[in-house]
Amino acid sequence: MKDGMLEFSDWPMFDLLMTDKELCREVIEIILDESIADIEYIVTEDDVRPILTNHGVRLDAFVKTKNEIYDIEMQTTKREDLGRRMRYYQGALDTLTLRKGEGYEELPPCIIIFICMHDPFDEGLPVYTLDVNCLEKPSARIGHGFLWKALSAPAWDKLPEGRLQNLLHYVWTGEAGEDPLTGQLAVAVKKANKNENWRKEKMALLTFEEDMEIQRRIAEKKGQERGQIIGLQMGLEQGLAEGLEQGLAEGREHGLAEGREQGLAEGRAEAASEVASLMALLLGAERLDDARRAAVDESYRDELMREFGISQAE
């Protein structure tokens, strides 16, 4: 996000542009270096939870063609567990697409793509293609029907000249260059940012997500140093209020933007409330997708409160 404008790599903008079938199709084709069938439908910002009590996943862009399914994710935050994250996404997608009574042969081919604003596995590669092979005999045909790809946008210059290099260069720098697709993406980004109401609404959500991530890191650090993580895990309101109070103060000392000071102060004042308790539990469980949705969806927030046994005021 630059100068109050959303970029292609910001999830609200990415999700919006991926609803355009032609843009989405071309992005997939460039990443896979092959043609795909016509897209039947695209679902963005979709929450997948096989069972209510299970950890959910929020899909940036779920894409269905006649014979295949694709999931395209924009990953801006460095996470050490990306491999397991992709594994969980694969399981959730399989559960979503296989109906009751269908055999496993009905599972469609599935490709999961993560476009990362960092090196996901710290090996210096621009593209990581992950597959399941037989260690004893790599030529054995497993027939599992899925493929994972993780792209490192900062390593765009390690790719040979071509459209994939152009795409990752645009993701990383925001500079469209001469490529037809990146030019179209840049135009679409500019057009979307001109929609003032949409932009402000999505920026508020993006800012909330960033604040939640900051608070999660602060809470973890304070927990390691002073044992406050125990208070978070047990849902003790006093421990939560003290941990957030100290953590947020420390965060300001280390340079949190002054423009957020009032909002953070209000957050401290409500830290012992039922909503703050819910957010703390979600953060402790690393359920950031659920926390983001609960912030804007009252009915979903009530559902989560029931799940965690948090009493709700009449």
PDB file of C-alpha atoms in Angstrom:
ATOM      1  CA  MET A   1       0.000   0.000   0.000  1.00  0.00           C
ATOM      2  CA  LYS A   2       1.559   3.303  -1.109  1.00  0.00           C
ATOM      3  CA  ASP A   3       0.316   6.837  -0.497  1.00  0.00           C
ATOM      4  CA  GLY A   4      -3.083   5.593   0.645  1.00  0.00           C
ATOM      5  CA  MET A   5      -3.582   3.556  -2.541  1.00  0.00           C
ATOM      6  CA  LEU A   6      -3.965  -0.191  -2.754  1.00  0.00           C
ATOM      7  CA  GLU A   7      -1.484  -2.123  -4.880  1.00  0.00           C
ATOM      8  CA  PHE A   8      -1.915  -5.352  -6.806  1.00  0.00           C
ATOM      9  CA  SER A   9      -0.130  -7.247  -4.017  1.00  0.00           C
ATOM     10  CA  ASP A  10      -2.594  -6.016  -1.345  1.00  0.00           C
ATOM     11  CA  TRP A  11      -5.148  -8.782  -0.842  1.00  0.00           C
ATOM     12  CA  PRO A  12      -8.278  -6.628  -1.409  1.00  0.00           C
ATOM     13  CA  MET A  13      -6.935  -5.475  -4.782  1.00  0.00           C
ATOM     14  CA  PHE A  14      -5.643  -8.916  -5.712  1.00  0.00           C
ATOM     15  CA  ASP A  15      -8.979 -10.528  -4.877  1.00  0.00           C
ATOM     16  CA  LEU A  16     -10.871  -7.916  -6.905  1.00  0.00           C
ATOM     17  CA  LEU A  17      -8.726  -8.251 -10.018  1.00  0.00           C
ATOM     18  CA  MET A  18      -8.839 -12.042  -9.894  1.00  0.00           C
ATOM     19  CA  THR A  19     -12.623 -11.905 -10.357  1.00  0.00           C
ATOM     20  CA  ASP A  20     -11.909 -10.831 -13.947  1.00  0.00           C
ATOM     21  CA  LYS A  21     -11.869 -14.150 -15.805  1.00  0.00           C
ATOM     22  CA  GLU A  22      -9.522 -13.015 -18.542  1.00  0.00           C
ATOM     23  CA  LEU A  23      -6.987 -11.429 -16.192  1.00  0.00           C
ATOM     24  CA  CYS A  24      -7.153 -14.425 -13.887  1.00  0.00           C
ATOM     25  CA  ARG A  25      -6.798 -16.919 -16.719  1.00  0.00           C
ATOM     26  CA  GLU A  26      -3.750 -15.140 -18.121  1.00  0.00           C
ATOM     27  CA  VAL A  27      -2.073 -14.917 -14.707  1.00  0.00           C
ATOM     28  CA  ILE A  28      -2.505 -18.680 -14.256  1.00  0.00           C
ATOM     29  CA  GLU A  29      -1.293 -19.463 -17.775  1.00  0.00           C
ATOM     30  CA  ILE A  30       1.838 -17.354 -17.355  1.00  0.00           C
ATOM     31  CA  ILE A  31       2.661 -18.974 -14.013  1.00  0.00           C
ATOM     32  CA  LEU A  32       2.098 -22.517 -15.321  1.00  0.00           C
ATOM     33  CA  ASP A  33       3.463 -21.793 -18.811  1.00  0.00           C
ATOM     34  CA  GLU A  34       0.540 -23.611 -20.384  1.00  0.00           C
ATOM     35  CA  SER A  35      -2.977 -22.934 -21.578  1.00  0.00           C
ATOM     36  CA  ILE A  36      -5.946 -23.726 -19.352  1.00  0.00           C
ATOM     37  CA  ALA A  37      -9.593 -24.363 -20.193  1.00  0.00           C
ATOM     38  CA  ASP A  38     -12.141 -21.560 -20.106  1.00  0.00           C
ATOM     39  CA  ILE A  39     -12.948 -20.516 -16.567  1.00  0.00           C
ATOM     40  CA  GLU A  40     -16.466 -21.451 -15.454  1.00  0.00           C
ATOM     41  CA  TYR A  41     -16.500 -19.407 -12.278  1.00  0.00           C
ATOM     42  CA  ILE A  42     -14.281 -17.655  -9.725  1.00  0.00           C
ATOM     43  CA  VAL A  43     -14.994 -17.233  -6.016  1.00  0.00           C
ATOM     44  CA  THR A  44     -12.900 -14.773  -4.016  1.00  0.00           C
ATOM     45  CA  GLU A  45     -12.597 -14.121  -0.282  1.00  0.00           C
ATOM     46  CA  ASP A  46     -14.321 -17.440   0.380  1.00  0.00           C
ATOM     47  CA  ASP A  47     -14.095 -19.044   3.811  1.00  0.00           C
ATOM     48  CA  VAL A  48     -13.764 -22.828   3.746  1.00  0.00           C
ATOM     49  CA  ARG A  49     -14.399 -24.728   6.982  1.00  0.00           C
ATOM     50  CA  PRO A  50     -15.197 -28.454   6.608  1.00  0.00           C
ATOM     51  CA  ILE A  51     -16.517 -28.550  10.207  1.00  0.00           C
ATOM     52  CA  LEU A  52     -17.521 -25.519  12.294  1.00  0.00           C
ATOM     53  CA  THR A  53     -14.973 -26.296  14.995  1.00  0.00           C
ATOM     54  CA  ASN A  54     -12.135 -26.848  12.505  1.00  0.00           C
ATOM     55  CA  HIS A  55      -9.568 -24.233  11.556  1.00  0.00           C
ATOM     56  CA  GLY A  56     -10.855 -22.439   8.451  1.00  0.00           C
ATOM     57  CA  VAL A  57      -9.064 -21.065   5.397  1.00  0.00           C
ATOM     58  CA  ARG A  58      -9.929 -17.945   3.450  1.00  0.00           C
ATOM     59  CA  LEU A  59      -9.278 -18.478  -0.234  1.00  0.00           C
ATOM     60  CA  ASP A  60      -8.128 -15.422  -2.181  1.00  0.00           C
ATOM     61  CA  ALA A  61      -9.297 -16.821  -5.518  1.00  0.00           C
ATOM     62  CA  PHE A  62     -10.883 -20.230  -6.066  1.00  0.00           C
ATOM     63  CA  VAL A  63     -11.055 -20.917  -9.807  1.00  0.00           C
ATOM     64  CA  LYS A  64     -13.041 -23.663 -11.526  1.00  0.00           C
ATOM     65  CA  THR A  65     -12.629 -24.719 -15.137  1.00  0.00           C
ATOM     66  CA  LYS A  66     -14.393 -27.625 -16.829  1.00  0.00           C
ATOM     67  CA  ASN A  67     -11.954 -30.215 -15.511  1.00  0.00           C
ATOM     68  CA  GLU A  68      -9.623 -28.530 -13.007  1.00  0.00           C
ATOM     69  CA  ILE A  69      -9.638 -26.342  -9.926  1.00  0.00           C
ATOM     70  CA  TYR A  70      -7.072 -23.698  -8.998  1.00  0.00           C
ATOM     71  CA  ASP A  71      -6.420 -21.700  -5.879  1.00  0.00           C
ATOM     72  CA  ILE A  72      -4.369 -18.509  -6.206  1.00  0.00           C
ATOM     73  CA  GLU A  73      -3.108 -16.814  -3.052  1.00  0.00           C
ATOM     74  CA  MET A  74      -1.212 -13.576  -2.480  1.00  0.00           C
ATOM     75  CA  GLN A  75       1.082 -14.055   0.547  1.00  0.00           C
ATOM     76  CA  THR A  76       2.480 -10.771   1.862  1.00  0.00           C
ATOM     77  CA  THR A  77       3.467 -11.963   5.342  1.00  0.00           C
ATOM     78  CA  LYS A  78       6.476 -14.198   5.930  1.00  0.00           C
ATOM     79  CA  ARG A  79       5.398 -17.473   7.550  1.00  0.00           C
ATOM     80  CA  GLU A  80       7.595 -20.375   8.523  1.00  0.00           C
ATOM     81  CA  ASP A  81       4.833 -22.937   7.994  1.00  0.00           C
ATOM     82  CA  LEU A  82       3.958 -22.317   4.343  1.00  0.00           C
ATOM     83  CA  GLY A  83       4.396 -25.975   3.414  1.00  0.00           C
ATOM     84  CA  ARG A  84       1.909 -27.097   6.039  1.00  0.00           C
ATOM     85  CA  ARG A  85      -0.365 -24.216   5.110  1.00  0.00           C
ATOM     86  CA  MET A  86      -0.441 -25.431   1.513  1.00  0.00           C
ATOM     87  CA  ARG A  87      -1.101 -28.965   2.768  1.00  0.00           C
ATOM     88  CA  TYR A  88      -4.100 -27.748   4.783  1.00  0.00           C
ATOM     89  CA  TYR A  89      -5.437 -25.752   1.824  1.00  0.00           C
ATOM     90  CA  GLN A  90      -5.182 -28.882  -0.314  1.00  0.00           C
ATOM     91  CA  GLY A  91      -7.199 -30.889   2.204  1.00  0.00           C
ATOM     92  CA  ALA A  92      -9.834 -28.180   2.490  1.00  0.00           C
ATOM     93  CA  LEU A  93     -10.184 -27.922  -1.293  1.00  0.00           C
ATOM     94  CA  ASP A  94     -10.509 -31.698  -1.662  1.00  0.00           C
ATOM     95  CA  THR A  95     -13.197 -31.772   1.018  1.00  0.00           C
ATOM     96  CA  LEU A  96     -14.977 -28.904  -0.720  1.00  0.00           C
ATOM     97  CA  THR A  97     -15.006 -30.477  -4.190  1.00  0.00           C
ATOM     98  CA  LEU A  98     -15.730 -34.148  -3.456  1.00  0.00           C
ATOM     99  CA  ARG A  99     -19.441 -34.718  -2.836  1.00  0.00           C
ATOM    100  CA  LYS A 100     -20.869 -37.396  -0.595  1.00  0.00           C
ATOM    101  CA  GLY A 101     -21.025 -40.736  -2.379  1.00  0.00           C
ATOM    102  CA  GLU A 102     -18.425 -39.840  -5.032  1.00  0.00           C
ATOM    103  CA  GLY A 103     -15.293 -41.931  -5.446  1.00  0.00           C
ATOM    104  CA  TYR A 104     -11.790 -40.540  -5.139  1.00  0.00           C
ATOM    105  CA  GLU A 105     -11.425 -40.748  -8.898  1.00  0.00           C
ATOM    106  CA  GLU A 106     -13.893 -37.852  -9.040  1.00  0.00           C
ATOM    107  CA  LEU A 107     -11.408 -35.505  -7.400  1.00  0.00           C
ATOM    108  CA  PRO A 108     -10.464 -32.979 -10.092  1.00  0.00           C
ATOM    109  CA  PRO A 109      -6.853 -32.037 -10.791  1.00  0.00           C
ATOM    110  CA  CYS A 110      -5.931 -29.234  -8.394  1.00  0.00           C
ATOM    111  CA  ILE A 111      -3.173 -26.629  -8.533  1.00  0.00           C
ATOM    112  CA  ILE A 112      -2.435 -24.305  -5.611  1.00  0.00           C
ATOM    113  CA  ILE A 113      -0.380 -21.190  -6.339  1.00  0.00           C
ATOM    114  CA  PHE A 114       1.103 -18.874  -3.711  1.00  0.00           C
ATOM    115  CA  ILE A 115       2.568 -15.594  -4.955  1.00  0.00           C
ATOM    116  CA  CYS A 116       4.841 -14.462  -2.119  1.00  0.00           C
ATOM    117  CA  MET A 117       6.333 -11.058  -1.314  1.00  0.00           C
ATOM    118  CA  HIS A 118       9.322 -12.884   0.196  1.00  0.00           C
ATOM    119  CA  ASP A 119      11.363 -16.035  -0.376  1.00  0.00           C
ATOM    120  CA  PRO A 120       8.992 -18.709   1.002  1.00  0.00           C
ATOM    121  CA  PHE A 121      11.645 -21.372   1.616  1.00  0.00           C
ATOM    122  CA  ASP A 122      14.838 -19.277   1.817  1.00  0.00           C
ATOM    123  CA  GLU A 123      16.604 -21.144  -0.974  1.00  0.00           C
ATOM    124  CA  GLY A 124      17.004 -18.176  -3.313  1.00  0.00           C
ATOM    125  CA  LEU A 125      14.729 -19.529  -6.041  1.00  0.00           C
ATOM    126  CA  PRO A 126      12.129 -17.450  -7.915  1.00  0.00           C
ATOM    127  CA  VAL A 127       9.814 -20.474  -8.380  1.00  0.00           C
ATOM    128  CA  TYR A 128       9.297 -23.550  -6.217  1.00  0.00           C
ATOM    129  CA  THR A 129       7.278 -26.381  -7.811  1.00  0.00           C
ATOM    130  CA  LEU A 130       6.211 -28.930  -5.200  1.00  0.00           C
ATOM    131  CA  ASP A 131       5.007 -32.409  -6.060  1.00  0.00           C
ATOM    132  CA  VAL A 132       4.757 -35.863  -4.456  1.00  0.00           C
ATOM    133  CA  ASN A 133       7.136 -38.456  -5.865  1.00  0.00           C
ATOM    134  CA  CYS A 134       8.259 -41.930  -4.905  1.00  0.00           C
ATOM    135  CA  LEU A 135      11.684 -41.623  -3.269  1.00  0.00           C
ATOM    136  CA  GLU A 136      12.628 -45.165  -4.218  1.00  0.00           C
ATOM    137  CA  LYS A 137      11.555 -44.741  -7.841  1.00  0.00           C
ATOM    138  CA  PRO A 138      10.886 -41.141  -8.941  1.00  0.00           C
ATOM    139  CA  SER A 139       9.503 -42.349 -12.281  1.00  0.00           C
ATOM    140  CA  ALA A 140       6.611 -44.164 -10.562  1.00  0.00           C
ATOM    141  CA  ARG A 141       3.237 -42.646 -11.479  1.00  0.00           C
ATOM    142  CA  ILE A 142       1.456 -41.711  -8.257  1.00  0.00           C
ATOM    143  CA  GLY A 143      -1.588 -40.132  -9.872  1.00  0.00           C
ATOM    144  CA  HIS A 144      -2.462 -37.891  -6.909  1.00  0.00           C
ATOM    145  CA  GLY A 145      -3.624 -35.126  -9.236  1.00  0.00           C
ATOM    146  CA  PHE A 146      -2.328 -32.031  -7.453  1.00  0.00           C
ATOM    147  CA  LEU A 147       0.555 -29.584  -7.785  1.00  0.00           C
ATOM    148  CA  TRP A 148       1.754 -26.703  -5.616  1.00  0.00           C
ATOM    149  CA  LYS A 149       3.699 -23.670  -6.771  1.00  0.00           C
ATOM    150  CA  ALA A 150       5.225 -20.945  -4.600  1.00  0.00           C
ATOM    151  CA  LEU A 151       6.630 -17.865  -6.342  1.00  0.00           C
ATOM    152  CA  SER A 152       9.098 -15.425  -4.807  1.00  0.00           C
ATOM    153  CA  ALA A 153       8.417 -11.947  -6.208  1.00  0.00           C
ATOM    154  CA  PRO A 154      11.683 -10.417  -4.854  1.00  0.00           C
ATOM    155  CA  ALA A 155      13.638 -12.954  -6.948  1.00  0.00           C
ATOM    156  CA  TRP A 156      12.024 -11.863 -10.230  1.00  0.00           C
ATOM    157  CA  ASP A 157      15.418 -10.927 -11.687  1.00  0.00           C
ATOM    158  CA  LYS A 158      16.644 -14.533 -11.329  1.00  0.00           C
ATOM    159  CA  LEU A 159      14.160 -15.659 -13.978  1.00  0.00           C
ATOM    160  CA  PRO A 160      15.010 -15.619 -17.687  1.00  0.00           C
ATOM    161  CA  GLU A 161      13.499 -12.753 -19.615  1.00  0.00           C
ATOM    162  CA  GLY A 162       9.878 -13.452 -20.388  1.00  0.00           C
ATOM    163  CA  ARG A 163       6.333 -13.003 -19.184  1.00  0.00           C
ATOM    164  CA  LEU A 164       6.762 -14.681 -15.799  1.00  0.00           C
ATOM    165  CA  GLN A 165       9.675 -12.391 -15.032  1.00  0.00           C
ATOM    166  CA  ASN A 166       7.536  -9.429 -16.132  1.00  0.00           C
ATOM    167  CA  LEU A 167       4.665 -10.539 -13.889  1.00  0.00           C
ATOM    168  CA  LEU A 168       6.800 -11.012 -10.767  1.00  0.00           C
ATOM    169  CA  HIS A 169       8.621  -7.749 -11.465  1.00  0.00           C
ATOM    170  CA  TYR A 170       5.250  -5.973 -11.497  1.00  0.00           C
ATOM    171  CA  VAL A 171       4.098  -7.714  -8.313  1.00  0.00           C
ATOM    172  CA  TRP A 172       7.305  -6.675  -6.526  1.00  0.00           C
ATOM    173  CA  THR A 173       7.797  -3.136  -7.874  1.00  0.00           C
ATOM    174  CA  GLY A 174       4.384  -2.025  -9.150  1.00  0.00           C
ATOM    175  CA  GLU A 175       6.052  -1.046 -12.441  1.00  0.00           C
ATOM    176  CA  ALA A 176       4.042  -2.338 -15.400  1.00  0.00           C
ATOM    177  CA  GLY A 177       6.711  -2.162 -18.081  1.00  0.00           C
ATOM    178  CA  GLU A 178       5.800  -3.172 -21.643  1.00  0.00           C
ATOM    179  CA  ASP A 179       4.087  -6.498 -20.968  1.00  0.00           C
ATOM    180  CA  PRO A 180       0.426  -6.516 -22.116  1.00  0.00           C
ATOM    181  CA  LEU A 181      -0.839  -8.302 -18.988  1.00  0.00           C
ATOM    182  CA  THR A 182       0.978  -6.133 -16.448  1.00  0.00           C
ATOM    183  CA  GLY A 183      -0.256  -3.100 -18.374  1.00  0.00           C
ATOM    184  CA  GLN A 184      -3.839  -4.317 -18.018  1.00  0.00           C
ATOM    185  CA  LEU A 185      -3.311  -5.059 -14.331  1.00  0.00           C
ATOM    186  CA  ALA A 186      -1.904  -1.583 -13.749  1.00  0.00           C
ATOM    187  CA  VAL A 187      -4.901   0.019 -15.478  1.00  0.00           C
ATOM    188  CA  ALA A 188      -7.314  -2.107 -13.439  1.00  0.00           C
ATOM    189  CA  VAL A 189      -5.523  -1.183 -10.183  1.00  0.00           C
ATOM    190  CA  LYS A 190      -5.728   2.512 -11.032  1.00  0.00           C
ATOM    191  CA  LYS A 191      -9.419   2.241 -11.889  1.00  0.00           C
ATOM    192  CA  ALA A 192     -10.244   0.394  -8.659  1.00  0.00           C
ATOM    193  CA  ASN A 193      -8.392   2.978  -6.547  1.00  0.00           C
ATOM    194  CA  LYS A 194     -10.584   5.688  -8.047  1.00  0.00           C
ATOM    195  CA  ASN A 195     -13.580   4.070  -6.363  1.00  0.00           C
ATOM    196  CA  GLU A 196     -13.253   6.038  -3.133  1.00  0.00           C
ATOM    197  CA  ASN A 197     -15.849   4.138  -1.115  1.00  0.00           C
ATOM    198  CA  TRP A 198     -14.493   0.720  -2.060  1.00  0.00           C
ATOM    199  CA  ARG A 199     -10.883   1.769  -1.481  1.00  0.00           C
ATOM    200  CA  LYS A 200     -11.537   3.226   1.978  1.00  0.00           C
ATOM    201  CA  GLU A 201     -13.569   0.189   3.017  1.00  0.00           C
ATOM    202  CA  LYS A 202     -10.857  -2.241   1.929  1.00  0.00           C
ATOM    203  CA  MET A 203      -8.042  -0.129   3.374  1.00  0.00           C
ATOM    204  CA  ALA A 204      -9.810  -0.215   6.740  1.00  0.00           C
ATOM    205  CA  LEU A 205      -9.887  -4.011   6.589  1.00  0.00           C
ATOM    206  CA  LEU A 206      -6.263  -4.139   5.487  1.00  0.00           C
ATOM    207  CA  THR A 207      -5.245  -1.811   8.313  1.00  0.00           C
ATOM    208  CA  PHE A 208      -7.195  -3.936  10.802  1.00  0.00           C
ATOM    209  CA  GLU A 209      -5.382  -7.046   9.610  1.00  0.00           C
ATOM    210  CA  GLU A 210      -2.019  -5.308  10.001  1.00  0.00           C
ATOM    211  CA  ASP A 211      -2.934  -4.109  13.483  1.00  0.00           C
ATOM    212  CA  MET A 212      -4.004  -7.600  14.482  1.00  0.00           C
ATOM    213  CA  GLU A 213      -0.702  -9.001  13.212  1.00  0.00           C
ATOM    214  CA  ILE A 214       1.231  -6.349  15.145  1.00  0.00           C
ATOM    215  CA  GLN A 215      -0.724  -7.081  18.301  1.00  0.00           C
ATOM    216  CA  ARG A 216      -0.191 -10.819  17.847  1.00  0.00           C
ATOM    217  CA  ARG A 217       3.581 -10.362  17.594  1.00  0.00           C
ATOM    218  CA  ILE A 218       3.627  -8.043  20.598  1.00  0.00           C
ATOM    219  CA  ALA A 219       1.523 -10.425  22.665  1.00  0.00           C
ATOM    220  CA  GLU A 220       3.804 -13.329  21.786  1.00  0.00           C
ATOM    221  CA  LYS A 221       6.907 -11.359  22.727  1.00  0.00           C
ATOM    222  CA  LYS A 222       5.442 -10.221  26.020  1.00  0.00           C
ATOM    223  CA  GLY A 223       4.317 -13.769  26.685  1.00  0.00           C
ATOM    224  CA  GLN A 224       7.829 -15.082  26.179  1.00  0.00           C
ATOM    225  CA  GLU A 225       9.365 -12.419  28.388  1.00  0.00           C
ATOM    226  CA  ARG A 226       6.769 -12.053  31.148  1.00  0.00           C
ATOM    227  CA  GLY A 227       4.491 -15.091  30.859  1.00  0.00           C
ATOM    228  CA  GLN A 228       1.586 -13.073  29.451  1.00  0.00           C
ATOM    229  CA  ILE A 229       0.936 -15.720  26.827  1.00  0.00           C
ATOM    230  CA  ILE A 230      -0.495 -17.869  29.634  1.00  0.00           C
ATOM    231  CA  GLY A 231      -3.039 -15.164  30.336  1.00  0.00           C
ATOM    232  CA  LEU A 232      -3.965 -15.016  26.646  1.00  0.00           C
ATOM    233  CA  GLN A 233      -4.364 -18.756  26.299  1.00  0.00           C
ATOM    234  CA  MET A 234      -6.532 -19.022  29.424  1.00  0.00           C
ATOM    235  CA  GLY A 235      -8.645 -16.073  28.345  1.00  0.00           C
ATOM    236  CA  LEU A 236      -7.999 -14.218  31.601  1.00  0.00           C
ATOM    237  CA  GLU A 237      -9.291 -10.713  31.058  1.00  0.00           C
ATOM    238  CA  GLN A 238      -6.905  -9.122  33.534  1.00  0.00           C
ATOM    239  CA  GLY A 239      -3.894 -10.791  31.951  1.00  0.00           C
ATOM    240  CA  LEU A 240      -5.133  -9.813  28.480  1.00  0.00           C
ATOM    241  CA  ALA A 241      -5.614  -6.177  29.444  1.00  0.00           C
ATOM    242  CA  GLU A 242      -2.169  -5.987  31.083  1.00  0.00           C
ATOM    243  CA  GLY A 243      -0.429  -7.767  28.212  1.00  0.00           C
ATOM    244  CA  LEU A 244      -2.032  -5.597  25.526  1.00  0.00           C
ATOM    245  CA  GLU A 245      -1.439  -2.426  27.578  1.00  0.00           C
ATOM    246  CA  GLN A 246       2.253  -3.127  27.952  1.00  0.00           C
ATOM    247  CA  GLY A 247       2.636  -4.545  24.454  1.00  0.00           C
ATOM    248  CA  LEU A 248       0.925  -1.666  22.675  1.00  0.00           C
ATOM    249  CA  ALA A 249       2.926   0.895  24.669  1.00  0.00           C
ATOM    250  CA  GLU A 250       6.111  -0.895  23.684  1.00  0.00           C
ATOM    251  CA  GLY A 251       4.966  -0.986  20.081  1.00  0.00           C
ATOM    252  CA  ARG A 252       4.517   2.795  20.032  1.00  0.00           C
ATOM    253  CA  GLU A 253       7.993   3.265  21.498  1.00  0.00           C
ATOM    254  CA  HIS A 254       9.403   1.265  18.596  1.00  0.00           C
ATOM    255  CA  GLY A 255       7.718   3.365  15.962  1.00  0.00           C
ATOM    256  CA  LEU A 256       4.068   2.456  15.394  1.00  0.00           C
ATOM    257  CA  ALA A 257       2.492   5.188  13.290  1.00  0.00           C
ATOM    258  CA  GLU A 258       1.118   8.034  15.393  1.00  0.00           C
ATOM    259  CA  GLY A 259      -1.980   8.026  13.240  1.00  0.00           C
ATOM    260  CA  ARG A 260      -3.060   4.752  14.878  1.00  0.00           C
ATOM    261  CA  GLU A 261      -2.557   5.955  18.459  1.00  0.00           C
ATOM    262  CA  GLN A 262      -6.175   6.885  19.075  1.00  0.00           C
ATOM    263  CA  GLY A 263      -7.504   3.626  17.653  1.00  0.00           C
ATOM    264  CA  LEU A 264      -5.052   1.573  19.691  1.00  0.00           C
ATOM    265  CA  ALA A 265      -5.960   3.492  22.845  1.00  0.00           C
ATOM    266  CA  GLU A 266      -9.610   2.678  22.273  1.00  0.00           C
ATOM    267  CA  GLY A 267      -8.624  -0.945  21.714  1.00  0.00           C
ATOM    268  CA  ARG A 268      -6.907  -1.034  25.112  1.00  0.00           C
ATOM    269  CA  ALA A 269      -9.957   0.431  26.811  1.00  0.00           C
ATOM    270  CA  GLU A 270     -12.066  -2.406  25.413  1.00  0.00           C
ATOM    271  CA  ALA A 271      -9.450  -5.152  25.858  1.00  0.00           C
ATOM    272  CA  ALA A 272     -11.426  -6.814  28.655  1.00  0.00           C
ATOM    273  CA  SER A 273     -14.644  -6.884  26.645  1.00  0.00           C
ATOM    274  CA  GLU A 274     -16.120  -9.993  25.064  1.00  0.00           C
ATOM    275  CA  VAL A 275     -15.023  -8.989  21.567  1.00  0.00           C
ATOM    276  CA  ALA A 276     -11.428  -8.403  22.698  1.00  0.00           C
ATOM    277  CA  SER A 277     -11.438 -11.764  24.472  1.00  0.00           C
ATOM    278  CA  LEU A 278     -12.571 -13.425  21.251  1.00  0.00           C
ATOM    279  CA  MET A 279      -9.861 -11.676  19.226  1.00  0.00           C
ATOM    280  CA  ALA A 280      -7.193 -12.738  21.737  1.00  0.00           C
ATOM    281  CA  LEU A 281      -8.297 -16.368  21.515  1.00  0.00           C
ATOM    282  CA  LEU A 282      -8.283 -16.232  17.718  1.00  0.00           C
ATOM    283  CA  LEU A 283      -4.803 -14.683  17.732  1.00  0.00           C
ATOM    284  CA  GLY A 284      -3.546 -17.297  20.155  1.00  0.00           C
ATOM    285  CA  ALA A 285      -4.847 -19.963  17.766  1.00  0.00           C
ATOM    286  CA  GLU A 286      -3.334 -18.088  14.784  1.00  0.00           C
ATOM    287  CA  ARG A 287      -6.791 -17.816  13.195  1.00  0.00           C
ATOM    288  CA  LEU A 288      -6.173 -14.432  11.550  1.00  0.00           C
ATOM    289  CA  ASP A 289      -8.643 -15.147   8.741  1.00  0.00           C
ATOM    290  CA  ASP A 290     -11.403 -15.699  11.301  1.00  0.00           C
ATOM    291  CA  ALA A 291     -10.373 -12.576  13.241  1.00  0.00           C
ATOM    292  CA  ARG A 292     -10.543 -10.446  10.104  1.00  0.00           C
ATOM    293  CA  ARG A 293     -13.973 -11.759   9.149  1.00  0.00           C
ATOM    294  CA  ALA A 294     -15.286 -11.442  12.712  1.00  0.00           C
ATOM    295  CA  ALA A 295     -14.316  -7.772  12.709  1.00  0.00           C
ATOM    296  CA  VAL A 296     -16.832  -6.974   9.965  1.00  0.00           C
ATOM    297  CA  ASP A 297     -19.387  -9.782  10.180  1.00  0.00           C
ATOM    298  CA  GLU A 298     -21.470  -9.581  13.354  1.00  0.00           C
ATOM    299  CA  SER A 299     -23.298 -12.872  12.830  1.00  0.00           C
ATOM    300  CA  TYR A 300     -20.019 -14.702  12.226  1.00  0.00           C
ATOM    301  CA  ARG A 301     -18.572 -13.042  15.323  1.00  0.00           C
ATOM    302  CA  ASP A 302     -21.529 -14.323  17.374  1.00  0.00           C
ATOM    303  CA  GLU A 303     -20.938 -17.790  15.930  1.00  0.00           C
ATOM    304  CA  LEU A 304     -17.290 -17.708  17.016  1.00  0.00           C
ATOM    305  CA  MET A 305     -18.254 -16.499  20.492  1.00  0.00           C
ATOM    306  CA  ARG A 306     -20.517 -19.504  20.868  1.00  0.00           C
ATOM    307  CA  GLU A 307     -17.702 -21.731  19.654  1.00  0.00           C
ATOM    308  CA  PHE A 308     -15.325 -20.441  22.350  1.00  0.00           C
ATOM    309  CA  GLY A 309     -18.014 -20.305  25.032  1.00  0.00           C
ATOM    310  CA  ILE A 310     -17.838 -16.530  25.449  1.00  0.00           C
ATOM    311  CA  SER A 311     -21.010 -15.110  27.013  1.00  0.00           C
ATOM    312  CA  GLN A 312     -22.868 -12.547  24.893  1.00  0.00           C
ATOM    313  CA  ALA A 313     -24.713  -9.547  26.297  1.00  0.00           C
ATOM    314  CA  GLU A 314     -28.444  -9.529  25.684  1.00  0.00           C
TER     315      GLU A 314
END
